[in-house]
Amino acid sequence: MEPIAIKKDDEIIDLQTAKAKNIDIESSHKIYPENSKEALEVIRHSTAHLMAQAIKELYPDAKFFVGPVVDEGFYYDFRTNEKISEDDLKKIEKKMAEIAKRKLEIERYEISKDEAIEKFKDDDLKQEVLKSIPSDVVSIYRQGEWEDLCRGPHVPNTKFLKHFKLMRVAGAYLGGDENKEMLTRIYGVAFADKKALKDYVTMIEEAKKRDHRKLGGELELFMFSEEVGAGLPLWLPKGARLRSKLEDLLFKAHRKRGYEPVRGPEILKSDLWKRSGHYQNYKENMYFTEICDDESKQSCVEYGIKPMNCVGHIMIYKSKKRSYRELPIKYFEYGVVHRHEKSGVLHGLFRVREFTQDDAHIFCKPEQIKDIVIEVLGFVDEIMRSFNFSYEMEISTKPQKAIGDDAIWEVATKALKEALDENGHRYGIDEGGGAFYGPKIDIKITDAIGRKWQCGTIQVDFNLPERFELEFTDSDNSAKRPVMIHRAILGSFERFIGILIEHYAGEFPFFIAPIQVIFVPIAEPHVAYAKELQSRLLEMGVDSEIYDSKDSLNKRIRNAEKQKVPMVVVIGDKEVEQKSVAIRDRREKMQYNLEEKEFFEKIKEKLSEVRF
């Protein structure tokens, strides 16, 4: 098998570049055309260029901006006078396959930035790309008659590009700037073999059926309204029921583990946000308002609507003197936060402007960090297993935009690694991906159809306690600085519920289902018994509905099953007379009869399925 690139000192280098730099290819780690992370990065990058070449041949007036690799594939942003729709993707794919079969060599060459500016003087989009390149030398990749500015790496020949599919057409602002023109963006995927591509396409088709925006409407869980504003979800009764069940379970789980509930305001003076560093490092994601004490507006004070809950919890910690005997102190809050997200990135419950975090902050001594992180990891494990999620961990290190010196960051990062190592967790490293105030562990879950989602996070913070001069009195009566651990397990209720909807395809486990039981009385004389059972279920915290409309029995049963409820209970003469129920159990895919006592024992058993 021919290699498509090499890896040297953790850098992927294409064969053309390796030869130009006299790097010994034979002694390097070779990357072959397979479905590894490194190989797919190269294959997808080159397939983006293949797509651009096909578009150029089909639409000669097309001009191109950028075409990077993204998590699930690649895209290219471009401009053309012709409107391109989803219907055109097959035509573009066909042209791509034709070009790939030409077995074009992919060549790399370098020119000075000034030469590039002259070379592309008639291409305004290339001029925009060149503005963002700091180097005096730029690289260009050429295949046949098509070429583009690019850092690479790329496969050596188009013959390696066989298994791809274009997924969708979208609009994208030039450089992500809403004030600039809208370009056309085409997304695609590519793999090293036919099976991997087929499996991915099958997964995408399944994902469409599970789309939480679609199911959220069909199951009457939540809605969005342009009159209310983009990114601001409205929770309908059934969705609010589901959410409250999740909140109640987590509240009890927190209290059981020694967390104390607290509540902070949704707006705080901007001076606090300046002190925390959010004003300088996070201002573009925040909303601000002014409160004025007089009509002349001579004494106005700026307030920031909180994007995070940490500052409020810091002020609660500072409300009195603290002793080492109290530590660790664990505060938790279902904190409503607001973040200024651009309209182009809003996506159902996954990306909103208002959301509620299952947030906690733990104040501890430095020597307690490892044990606390291990304890939190155990909490994470219990929750994820209750929802049948597998998950993985990733440590994110100091970003470019950060507060605090390197020594503090090194101590915090080391503590996280030690906790994961001691607990036997495997983990990856995301260099530069930490929060501006500290390194973190990101928890990434895998759903029922194999997709990965970023959810919870555990962050070690030495910096905010320093900025706010937090203290505790140690055993020798000296004043010491505590460490602050930021922790969210779900991440946000909105995002996590969106993931749950897609994970379960709307068929929630009994303990959080918005409607857990639907009673279908066969006739009017059976309604009273259904109401009696419904009343007893409500006392147990179980939500149910009675379908006693004038529709036929079969239609009412079908309508009940469309709601994806765990349990449909049919009641007729026999059930009323014998004090029993006829059950259709959706999750167990069974039908059976139970006496009334057995029915309530079954309900208790189903409620106990949750393990956190």
Coordinates of C-alpha atoms in Angstrom, one line a residue:
M1 CA 0.0 0.0 0.0
E2 CA 1.3 3.4 -0.9
P3 CA 1.6 6.1 1.8
I4 CA -0.2 9.4 1.4
A5 CA 1.7 11.4 4.0
I6 CA 4.1 11.1 7.0
K7 CA 4.0 12.1 10.6
K8 CA 7.1 13.8 12.1
D9 CA 7.3 15.3 15.5
D10 CA 3.4 15.2 15.8
E11 CA 3.1 17.1 12.6
I12 CA 1.4 15.6 9.5
I13 CA 3.5 16.4 6.4
D14 CA 2.5 15.5 2.9
L15 CA 5.0 13.6 0.7
Q16 CA 5.7 16.6 -1.6
T17 CA 6.7 18.8 1.4
A18 CA 8.8 16.1 2.9
K19 CA 10.7 15.7 -0.3
A20 CA 11.2 19.5 -0.7
K21 CA 12.6 19.7 2.9
N22 CA 14.7 16.6 2.5
I23 CA 12.9 14.7 5.3
D24 CA 13.7 11.0 5.3
I25 CA 10.4 9.4 4.4
E26 CA 11.5 5.9 5.1
S27 CA 12.5 6.6 8.7
S28 CA 9.3 8.6 9.4
H29 CA 5.9 7.4 10.5
K30 CA 4.0 6.7 7.3
I31 CA 0.3 7.5 7.0
Y32 CA -1.6 5.1 4.7
P33 CA -5.0 5.6 3.1
E34 CA -7.1 4.2 6.0
N35 CA -9.7 5.5 8.4
S36 CA -7.3 6.8 11.0
K37 CA -7.7 10.4 12.3
E38 CA -4.4 11.4 10.6
A39 CA -5.2 9.8 7.2
L40 CA -8.8 11.2 7.1
E41 CA -7.5 14.7 7.8
V42 CA -5.3 14.5 4.7
I43 CA -7.9 12.7 2.5
R44 CA -10.7 15.1 3.5
H45 CA -8.5 18.2 2.9
S46 CA -7.7 16.9 -0.6
T47 CA -11.3 16.0 -1.3
A48 CA -12.2 19.6 -0.5
H49 CA -9.8 20.7 -3.3
L50 CA -11.2 18.0 -5.6
M51 CA -14.7 19.4 -5.0
A52 CA -13.5 23.0 -5.7
Q53 CA -11.9 21.9 -8.9
A54 CA -15.2 20.2 -10.0
I55 CA -17.2 23.3 -9.1
K56 CA -14.7 25.4 -11.2
E57 CA -15.1 23.2 -14.2
L58 CA -18.9 23.2 -13.9
Y59 CA -19.2 26.9 -13.0
P60 CA -16.2 28.7 -14.6
D61 CA -17.0 32.1 -12.9
A62 CA -16.7 30.5 -9.4
K63 CA -14.2 32.1 -7.0
F64 CA -13.1 30.4 -3.8
F65 CA -12.5 31.5 -0.2
V66 CA -11.4 28.7 2.2
G67 CA -11.9 24.9 2.3
P68 CA -10.9 23.4 5.6
V69 CA -11.3 20.1 7.2
V70 CA -13.9 20.0 10.1
D71 CA -14.9 17.4 12.6
E72 CA -17.2 15.5 10.3
G73 CA -15.6 16.1 6.9
F74 CA -14.9 19.3 5.0
Y75 CA -16.4 22.3 3.3
Y76 CA -15.6 25.0 0.8
D77 CA -16.9 28.6 0.7
F78 CA -17.2 30.1 -2.7
R79 CA -19.1 32.6 -4.9
T80 CA -20.7 31.9 -8.3
N81 CA -23.4 33.8 -10.3
E82 CA -25.4 30.6 -10.6
K83 CA -27.6 29.5 -7.6
I84 CA -26.5 26.1 -6.4
S85 CA -29.0 23.9 -4.6
E86 CA -29.1 20.4 -3.1
D87 CA -30.2 19.1 -6.5
D88 CA -26.8 20.1 -8.0
L89 CA -24.7 18.0 -5.6
K90 CA -25.0 14.8 -7.6
K91 CA -23.7 16.6 -10.7
I92 CA -20.7 18.0 -8.7
E93 CA -20.0 14.5 -7.2
K94 CA -20.0 13.0 -10.7
K95 CA -17.5 15.6 -11.9
M96 CA -15.3 15.0 -8.8
A97 CA -15.3 11.2 -9.6
E98 CA -14.3 12.0 -13.2
I99 CA -11.4 14.3 -12.1
A100 CA -10.2 11.7 -9.5
K101 CA -9.9 9.1 -12.3
R102 CA -7.6 11.4 -14.2
K103 CA -5.0 10.5 -11.6
L104 CA -3.7 14.1 -11.4
E105 CA -0.4 14.7 -9.5
I106 CA -1.0 17.1 -6.6
E107 CA 2.0 19.5 -6.6
R108 CA 3.1 22.1 -4.0
Y109 CA 5.1 25.2 -4.6
E110 CA 5.9 28.4 -2.7
I111 CA 6.0 32.0 -3.8
S112 CA 6.3 35.3 -1.9
K113 CA 3.2 36.9 -0.5
D114 CA 3.8 39.9 -2.8
E115 CA 3.9 37.6 -5.8
A116 CA 0.7 35.9 -4.6
I117 CA -1.0 39.3 -4.2
E118 CA -0.1 40.0 -7.8
K119 CA -0.9 36.5 -9.1
F120 CA -4.5 36.7 -7.6
K121 CA -5.0 40.5 -8.2
D122 CA -8.3 39.8 -9.9
D123 CA -9.7 37.5 -7.2
D124 CA -11.1 39.5 -4.3
L125 CA -11.7 36.3 -2.2
K126 CA -8.0 35.3 -2.6
Q127 CA -7.0 38.8 -1.5
E128 CA -9.1 38.2 1.7
V129 CA -7.3 35.0 2.4
L130 CA -3.9 36.6 1.8
K131 CA -4.8 39.3 4.4
S132 CA -5.0 36.6 7.1
I133 CA -1.6 35.0 6.2
P134 CA 1.2 36.5 8.4
S135 CA 4.0 34.8 6.6
D136 CA 6.0 36.5 3.8
V137 CA 5.9 33.2 1.9
V138 CA 2.8 31.3 0.9
S139 CA 2.3 27.8 -0.4
I140 CA 0.0 26.8 -3.3
Y141 CA -1.3 23.4 -4.3
R142 CA -1.9 22.6 -7.9
Q143 CA -3.7 19.6 -9.6
G144 CA -4.2 19.8 -13.3
E145 CA -5.3 23.3 -14.2
W146 CA -6.7 24.1 -10.8
E147 CA -4.8 25.6 -7.9
D148 CA -5.4 27.3 -4.6
L149 CA -3.6 28.9 -1.7
C150 CA -3.2 26.2 1.0
R151 CA -0.9 25.1 3.9
G152 CA -1.7 21.4 3.2
P153 CA -1.1 18.6 3.8
H154 CA -2.5 16.7 0.7
V155 CA -2.4 13.3 -0.8
P156 CA 0.1 13.0 -3.7
N157 CA -2.4 12.1 -6.4
T158 CA -6.2 12.4 -7.0
K159 CA -6.3 8.6 -7.4
F160 CA -6.5 8.3 -3.6
L161 CA -9.9 10.2 -3.6
K162 CA -12.6 7.6 -4.3
H163 CA -15.1 7.5 -1.4
F164 CA -16.8 10.8 -0.8
K165 CA -20.3 12.3 -0.6
L166 CA -21.5 15.9 -0.7
M167 CA -24.0 16.4 2.2
R168 CA -25.6 19.8 1.9
V169 CA -25.5 23.4 0.7
A170 CA -25.5 26.3 3.1
G171 CA -24.8 30.0 3.3
A172 CA -21.8 31.4 5.2
Y173 CA -20.8 34.9 5.8
L174 CA -17.3 35.8 4.4
G175 CA -14.9 35.1 7.3
G176 CA -17.9 34.5 9.6
D177 CA -18.6 38.3 9.6
E178 CA -22.3 39.1 9.5
N179 CA -21.5 42.5 8.0
K180 CA -19.9 40.9 4.9
E181 CA -21.4 39.1 1.9
M182 CA -23.0 35.7 2.1
L183 CA -21.0 33.0 0.2
T184 CA -22.2 29.5 -0.8
R185 CA -20.8 26.7 1.4
I186 CA -20.9 23.0 0.4
Y187 CA -20.3 20.4 3.1
G188 CA -18.9 16.9 2.3
V189 CA -17.5 13.8 3.8
A190 CA -14.7 11.4 2.6
F191 CA -13.4 8.1 3.8
A192 CA -10.7 5.7 2.8
D193 CA -13.1 2.9 1.9
K194 CA -16.6 2.3 0.6
K195 CA -17.9 0.6 3.8
A196 CA -16.9 3.5 6.1
L197 CA -18.7 5.9 3.8
K198 CA -21.8 3.8 3.6
D199 CA -21.9 3.4 7.4
Y200 CA -21.6 7.1 7.8
V201 CA -24.4 7.9 5.4
T202 CA -26.6 5.4 7.1
M203 CA -25.8 7.1 10.4
I204 CA -26.7 10.5 9.0
E205 CA -30.0 9.2 7.7
E206 CA -30.8 7.8 11.1
A207 CA -29.7 11.1 12.7
K208 CA -32.3 13.0 10.5
K209 CA -35.1 10.8 11.9
R210 CA -33.8 11.5 15.4
D211 CA -33.4 15.3 14.9
H212 CA -34.4 16.8 18.2
R213 CA -35.9 19.9 16.5
K214 CA -38.3 17.6 14.5
L215 CA -39.1 15.3 17.5
G216 CA -39.3 18.3 19.9
G217 CA -42.2 19.6 17.8
E218 CA -43.9 16.3 17.2
L219 CA -43.8 15.3 20.9
E220 CA -44.7 18.9 22.0
L221 CA -41.6 19.4 24.1
F222 CA -40.4 22.8 23.2
M223 CA -40.7 25.5 20.5
F224 CA -38.9 28.6 19.2
S225 CA -40.6 31.8 18.1
E226 CA -39.2 34.7 16.0
E227 CA -41.5 37.0 18.0
V228 CA -39.7 36.0 21.2
G229 CA -36.2 36.0 19.6
A230 CA -33.7 33.6 18.1
G231 CA -32.0 31.2 20.4
L232 CA -34.5 31.5 23.2
P233 CA -36.4 28.2 23.7
L234 CA -39.9 28.1 25.0
W235 CA -40.6 24.9 27.1
L236 CA -44.0 23.4 26.5
P237 CA -45.7 21.5 29.4
K238 CA -44.4 18.0 28.3
G239 CA -40.9 19.3 27.8
A240 CA -41.0 21.2 31.2
R241 CA -42.1 17.9 32.8
L242 CA -39.2 16.1 31.4
R243 CA -36.8 18.8 32.4
S244 CA -38.2 19.1 35.9
K245 CA -37.7 15.3 36.4
L246 CA -34.1 15.6 35.4
E247 CA -33.6 18.6 37.7
D248 CA -35.2 16.8 40.6
L249 CA -33.1 13.7 40.2
L250 CA -29.9 15.7 40.0
F251 CA -30.9 17.9 42.9
K252 CA -31.2 14.8 45.1
A253 CA -27.9 13.4 43.7
H254 CA -26.1 16.6 44.6
R255 CA -27.4 16.8 48.1
K256 CA -26.5 13.2 48.7
R257 CA -22.9 14.1 47.8
G258 CA -22.6 17.1 50.1
Y259 CA -23.3 19.9 47.7
E260 CA -25.2 23.0 49.0
P261 CA -27.8 24.8 46.8
V262 CA -27.1 28.5 46.2
R263 CA -28.6 31.1 43.9
G264 CA -26.9 34.1 42.3
P265 CA -28.4 37.0 40.4
E266 CA -28.6 37.1 36.7
I267 CA -27.0 40.5 36.4
L268 CA -23.9 41.7 38.3
K269 CA -22.0 45.0 38.2
S270 CA -19.4 45.1 35.4
D271 CA -16.7 45.9 37.9
L272 CA -17.0 42.3 39.1
W273 CA -16.7 41.0 35.5
K274 CA -13.6 43.2 35.1
R275 CA -12.1 41.8 38.2
S276 CA -12.8 38.2 37.1
G277 CA -11.3 38.8 33.6
H278 CA -14.5 38.0 31.8
Y279 CA -14.8 41.7 30.7
Q280 CA -11.4 41.6 29.0
N281 CA -11.5 38.0 27.7
Y282 CA -15.2 37.2 27.1
K283 CA -16.9 40.5 26.5
E284 CA -17.9 39.8 22.9
N285 CA -20.1 36.9 24.2
M286 CA -21.8 38.9 26.9
Y287 CA -24.9 41.2 27.1
F288 CA -24.7 44.5 29.1
T289 CA -27.2 47.0 30.4
E290 CA -27.2 50.2 32.5
I291 CA -29.1 51.0 35.7
C292 CA -29.6 54.7 36.3
D293 CA -30.7 56.1 39.6
D294 CA -32.1 59.4 38.1
E295 CA -33.7 60.5 34.9
S296 CA -30.8 62.7 34.0
K297 CA -28.7 59.5 33.7
Q298 CA -25.8 61.2 35.6
S299 CA -25.3 58.2 37.9
C300 CA -25.6 55.1 35.7
V301 CA -23.8 51.9 36.5
E302 CA -23.1 49.2 33.9
Y303 CA -24.1 45.7 34.6
G304 CA -23.3 42.4 32.8
I305 CA -25.8 39.7 32.3
K306 CA -24.0 36.6 33.6
P307 CA -22.6 34.2 31.0
M308 CA -21.3 32.0 33.8
N309 CA -22.2 31.4 37.5
C310 CA -18.7 31.4 39.0
V311 CA -18.6 35.1 40.1
G312 CA -21.8 34.8 42.1
H313 CA -20.5 31.7 43.9
I314 CA -17.3 33.5 44.7
M315 CA -19.2 36.3 46.4
I316 CA -21.2 33.7 48.4
Y317 CA -17.9 32.1 49.5
K318 CA -16.6 35.6 50.6
S319 CA -19.8 36.3 52.6
K320 CA -18.0 35.1 55.8
K321 CA -14.6 33.9 57.1
R322 CA -13.8 30.3 56.2
S323 CA -11.9 27.7 58.1
Y324 CA -9.9 24.7 56.7
R325 CA -12.4 22.5 58.6
E326 CA -15.1 23.6 56.2
L327 CA -13.2 22.7 53.1
P328 CA -14.1 21.4 50.6
I329 CA -17.2 23.7 50.3
K330 CA -19.4 22.6 47.4
Y331 CA -22.0 25.0 45.9
F332 CA -24.4 24.1 43.1
E333 CA -26.9 26.0 41.1
Y334 CA -29.2 25.5 38.1
G335 CA -27.9 28.9 36.9
V336 CA -29.6 30.6 34.0
V337 CA -26.9 32.2 31.8
H338 CA -27.0 34.3 28.6
R339 CA -24.3 34.3 25.9
H340 CA -24.2 36.4 22.7
E341 CA -24.1 33.8 19.9
K342 CA -24.2 34.8 16.3
S343 CA -27.5 33.8 14.6
G344 CA -25.6 31.7 12.0
V345 CA -24.5 29.2 14.7
L346 CA -27.8 28.8 16.6
H347 CA -29.1 25.3 16.3
G348 CA -32.1 24.1 18.1
L349 CA -31.4 23.3 21.8
F350 CA -27.7 22.6 21.0
R351 CA -26.7 26.3 20.5
V352 CA -28.9 28.9 22.2
R353 CA -28.6 32.3 23.7
E354 CA -30.2 31.5 27.1
F355 CA -29.6 28.2 28.8
T356 CA -29.3 26.7 32.3
Q357 CA -26.1 25.0 33.5
D358 CA -26.0 22.2 36.1
D359 CA -23.2 24.3 37.6
A360 CA -21.1 23.7 40.7
H361 CA -18.1 25.3 42.3
I362 CA -16.0 23.5 44.8
F363 CA -13.6 25.5 47.1
C364 CA -10.8 23.4 48.5
K365 CA -7.2 23.1 49.6
P366 CA -4.6 22.4 46.8
E367 CA -3.9 19.0 48.3
Q368 CA -7.6 18.1 48.0
I369 CA -7.8 18.7 44.2
K370 CA -7.0 15.1 43.1
D371 CA -9.5 13.4 45.5
I372 CA -12.3 15.9 44.5
V373 CA -11.7 15.4 40.8
I374 CA -11.8 11.6 41.3
E375 CA -15.1 12.0 43.2
V376 CA -16.6 14.1 40.5
L377 CA -15.5 11.6 37.9
G378 CA -17.4 8.9 39.8
F379 CA -20.5 11.2 39.8
V380 CA -20.1 11.6 36.0
D381 CA -19.8 7.9 35.5
E382 CA -23.0 7.1 37.4
I383 CA -25.0 9.7 35.5
M384 CA -23.7 8.6 32.0
R385 CA -24.3 5.0 32.7
S386 CA -27.9 5.7 33.8
F387 CA -28.5 7.1 30.3
N388 CA -26.6 4.3 28.6
F389 CA -23.9 6.7 27.3
S390 CA -20.3 5.7 26.8
Y391 CA -17.9 8.6 27.2
E392 CA -14.3 9.7 26.9
M393 CA -12.1 12.4 28.5
E394 CA -9.9 15.1 27.1
I395 CA -7.6 17.5 29.0
S396 CA -7.6 21.0 27.6
T397 CA -4.5 23.1 28.3
K398 CA -3.6 26.8 28.6
P399 CA -5.1 28.8 25.6
Q400 CA -3.4 31.8 24.0
K401 CA -5.9 34.2 25.7
A402 CA -5.4 33.4 29.4
I403 CA -4.9 34.8 32.9
G404 CA -2.3 33.6 35.4
D405 CA 1.3 32.6 35.0
D406 CA 2.6 29.3 33.5
A407 CA 3.6 27.8 36.9
I408 CA 0.0 28.0 38.2
W409 CA -1.3 26.4 35.0
E410 CA 1.3 23.6 35.2
V411 CA 0.2 22.7 38.8
A412 CA -3.5 22.7 37.8
T413 CA -2.9 20.7 34.7
K414 CA -0.8 18.1 36.5
A415 CA -3.5 17.7 39.2
L416 CA -6.1 16.9 36.5
K417 CA -3.8 14.3 34.8
E418 CA -3.0 12.6 38.1
A419 CA -6.7 12.3 38.9
L420 CA -7.4 10.7 35.6
D421 CA -4.3 8.4 35.8
E422 CA -5.2 7.3 39.3
N423 CA -8.8 6.5 38.2
G424 CA -7.5 4.5 35.2
H425 CA -9.1 6.8 32.6
R426 CA -7.6 7.1 29.2
Y427 CA -7.7 10.6 27.9
G428 CA -6.6 12.8 25.0
I429 CA -4.9 16.3 25.1
D430 CA -6.4 19.4 23.5
E431 CA -3.5 21.8 23.5
G432 CA -4.6 25.4 24.0
G433 CA -8.3 24.4 24.5
G434 CA -8.6 25.4 28.2
A435 CA -10.8 28.1 29.7
F436 CA -9.1 31.5 30.0
Y437 CA -8.8 31.0 33.8
G438 CA -7.7 27.4 34.0
P439 CA -7.2 23.9 32.4
K440 CA -10.1 21.5 32.2
I441 CA -11.3 18.0 31.6
D442 CA -13.9 17.8 28.9
I443 CA -16.4 14.9 29.0
K444 CA -17.4 13.7 25.5
I445 CA -20.3 11.2 25.3
T446 CA -21.2 8.8 22.5
D447 CA -24.8 8.4 21.7
A448 CA -26.9 5.4 20.4
I449 CA -25.8 5.9 16.8
G450 CA -22.1 6.6 17.4
R451 CA -22.0 10.4 17.4
K452 CA -19.8 12.2 20.0
W453 CA -21.0 15.2 22.0
Q454 CA -19.2 17.6 24.3
C455 CA -21.1 17.8 27.6
G456 CA -19.6 18.2 31.0
T457 CA -16.4 19.8 32.2
I458 CA -14.2 19.9 35.2
Q459 CA -11.9 23.0 35.5
V460 CA -9.2 23.7 38.1
D461 CA -8.8 27.4 38.8
F462 CA -6.1 29.1 40.9
N463 CA -6.6 32.4 39.2
L464 CA -10.1 33.6 40.2
P465 CA -9.4 32.9 43.9
E466 CA -6.3 35.1 43.6
R467 CA -8.1 37.9 41.8
F468 CA -10.9 37.9 44.4
E469 CA -8.5 37.4 47.3
L470 CA -10.4 34.4 48.6
E471 CA -9.0 33.0 51.9
F472 CA -9.5 30.3 54.5
T473 CA -7.8 30.1 57.9
D474 CA -5.5 27.0 58.0
S475 CA -4.8 24.8 61.0
D476 CA -1.8 27.1 62.0
N477 CA -4.1 30.2 61.9
S478 CA -2.5 31.5 58.8
A479 CA -4.5 32.8 55.9
K480 CA -4.4 30.5 52.8
R481 CA -5.7 30.8 49.3
P482 CA -8.3 28.1 48.3
V483 CA -8.5 26.5 44.9
M484 CA -11.7 26.7 42.9
I485 CA -13.0 23.8 40.9
H486 CA -15.6 24.6 38.3
R487 CA -17.8 21.7 37.4
A488 CA -20.8 20.9 35.2
I489 CA -21.8 17.3 34.3
L490 CA -24.6 17.8 31.8
G491 CA -23.2 21.0 30.6
S492 CA -26.6 22.6 30.1
F493 CA -30.1 21.2 30.5
E494 CA -31.0 22.5 27.0
R495 CA -28.1 20.8 25.2
F496 CA -28.3 17.6 27.2
I497 CA -32.0 17.2 26.7
G498 CA -31.5 17.8 22.9
I499 CA -28.9 15.0 23.0
L500 CA -31.3 12.8 25.0
I501 CA -34.0 13.3 22.5
E502 CA -31.7 12.1 19.7
H503 CA -30.1 9.4 21.7
Y504 CA -33.4 7.8 22.5
A505 CA -35.2 8.9 19.3
G506 CA -37.8 10.4 21.6
E507 CA -38.4 7.1 23.5
F508 CA -37.2 8.2 26.9
P509 CA -36.6 5.9 29.9
F510 CA -39.5 5.7 32.3
F511 CA -37.9 7.8 35.0
I512 CA -37.7 11.0 32.9
A513 CA -40.4 10.5 30.3
P514 CA -42.7 13.5 30.1
I515 CA -45.7 11.2 29.9
Q516 CA -44.9 7.9 31.5
V517 CA -48.3 6.2 31.2
I518 CA -51.3 6.7 28.9
F519 CA -54.6 5.1 29.9
V520 CA -56.9 4.1 27.1
P521 CA -60.4 3.3 28.6
I522 CA -62.4 1.2 26.1
A523 CA -65.7 2.9 27.0
E524 CA -67.1 5.6 29.2
P525 CA -67.8 3.3 32.2
H526 CA -64.0 2.6 32.4
V527 CA -62.9 6.2 32.7
A528 CA -63.5 6.5 36.4
Y529 CA -61.0 3.6 37.2
A530 CA -58.5 5.2 34.9
K531 CA -58.8 8.5 36.8
E532 CA -58.4 6.6 40.1
L533 CA -55.1 5.0 38.9
Q534 CA -54.0 8.4 37.4
S535 CA -54.5 10.1 40.8
R536 CA -52.4 7.4 42.6
L537 CA -49.6 7.7 40.0
L538 CA -49.4 11.5 40.5
E539 CA -48.8 10.9 44.2
M540 CA -45.8 8.8 43.2
G541 CA -44.5 11.6 40.9
V542 CA -45.6 9.8 37.7
D543 CA -47.2 11.8 34.9
S544 CA -50.0 10.2 32.9
E545 CA -52.8 11.1 30.5
I546 CA -56.2 9.5 29.7
Y547 CA -57.2 9.1 26.1
D548 CA -61.0 9.0 26.4
S549 CA -62.0 10.8 23.2
K550 CA -64.8 9.7 20.8
D551 CA -62.2 8.1 18.4
S552 CA -62.1 4.4 17.9
L553 CA -60.2 2.3 20.4
N554 CA -57.6 1.4 17.8
K555 CA -57.1 5.0 16.8
R556 CA -56.6 6.1 20.4
I557 CA -54.1 3.3 21.0
R558 CA -52.2 4.3 17.8
N559 CA -52.2 8.0 18.9
A560 CA -50.9 7.0 22.3
E561 CA -48.1 5.0 20.8
K562 CA -47.1 7.9 18.5
Q563 CA -46.3 9.8 21.7
K564 CA -43.6 7.2 22.3
V565 CA -44.7 6.7 25.9
P566 CA -43.1 3.9 27.9
M567 CA -46.4 2.3 28.9
V568 CA -49.9 2.3 27.4
V569 CA -52.6 0.8 29.7
V570 CA -55.9 -0.4 28.2
I571 CA -58.9 -0.6 30.6
G572 CA -62.1 -2.5 29.9
D573 CA -64.8 -4.4 31.8
K574 CA -62.5 -7.2 32.9
E575 CA -59.8 -4.7 34.3
V576 CA -62.5 -2.7 36.2
E577 CA -64.1 -5.8 37.6
Q578 CA -60.8 -7.5 38.6
K579 CA -58.9 -4.3 39.6
S580 CA -56.2 -5.1 37.0
V581 CA -54.6 -3.4 33.9
A582 CA -53.7 -4.6 30.4
I583 CA -50.3 -3.1 29.6
R584 CA -48.5 -2.5 26.3
D585 CA -44.9 -1.8 27.3
R586 CA -43.1 0.0 24.5
R587 CA -39.5 -0.3 25.9
E588 CA -39.9 -4.0 26.8
K589 CA -41.9 -4.6 23.6
M590 CA -44.3 -6.8 25.5
Q591 CA -48.0 -7.0 26.3
Y592 CA -49.2 -8.4 29.6
N593 CA -51.8 -8.1 32.4
L594 CA -51.1 -7.2 36.0
E595 CA -53.2 -6.9 39.1
E596 CA -53.4 -3.4 40.5
K597 CA -50.9 -4.1 43.3
E598 CA -48.4 -5.6 40.8
F599 CA -48.9 -2.6 38.5
F600 CA -47.8 -0.1 41.2
E601 CA -44.8 -2.4 42.1
K602 CA -43.9 -2.4 38.4
I603 CA -44.0 1.4 38.4
K604 CA -41.7 1.6 41.5
E605 CA -39.3 -0.8 39.8
K606 CA -39.2 1.4 36.7
L607 CA -38.6 4.6 38.7
S608 CA -35.7 2.9 40.4
E609 CA -33.9 2.4 37.0
V610 CA -32.0 5.6 37.6
R611 CA -28.7 4.9 39.4
F612 CA -27.3 8.4 40.4

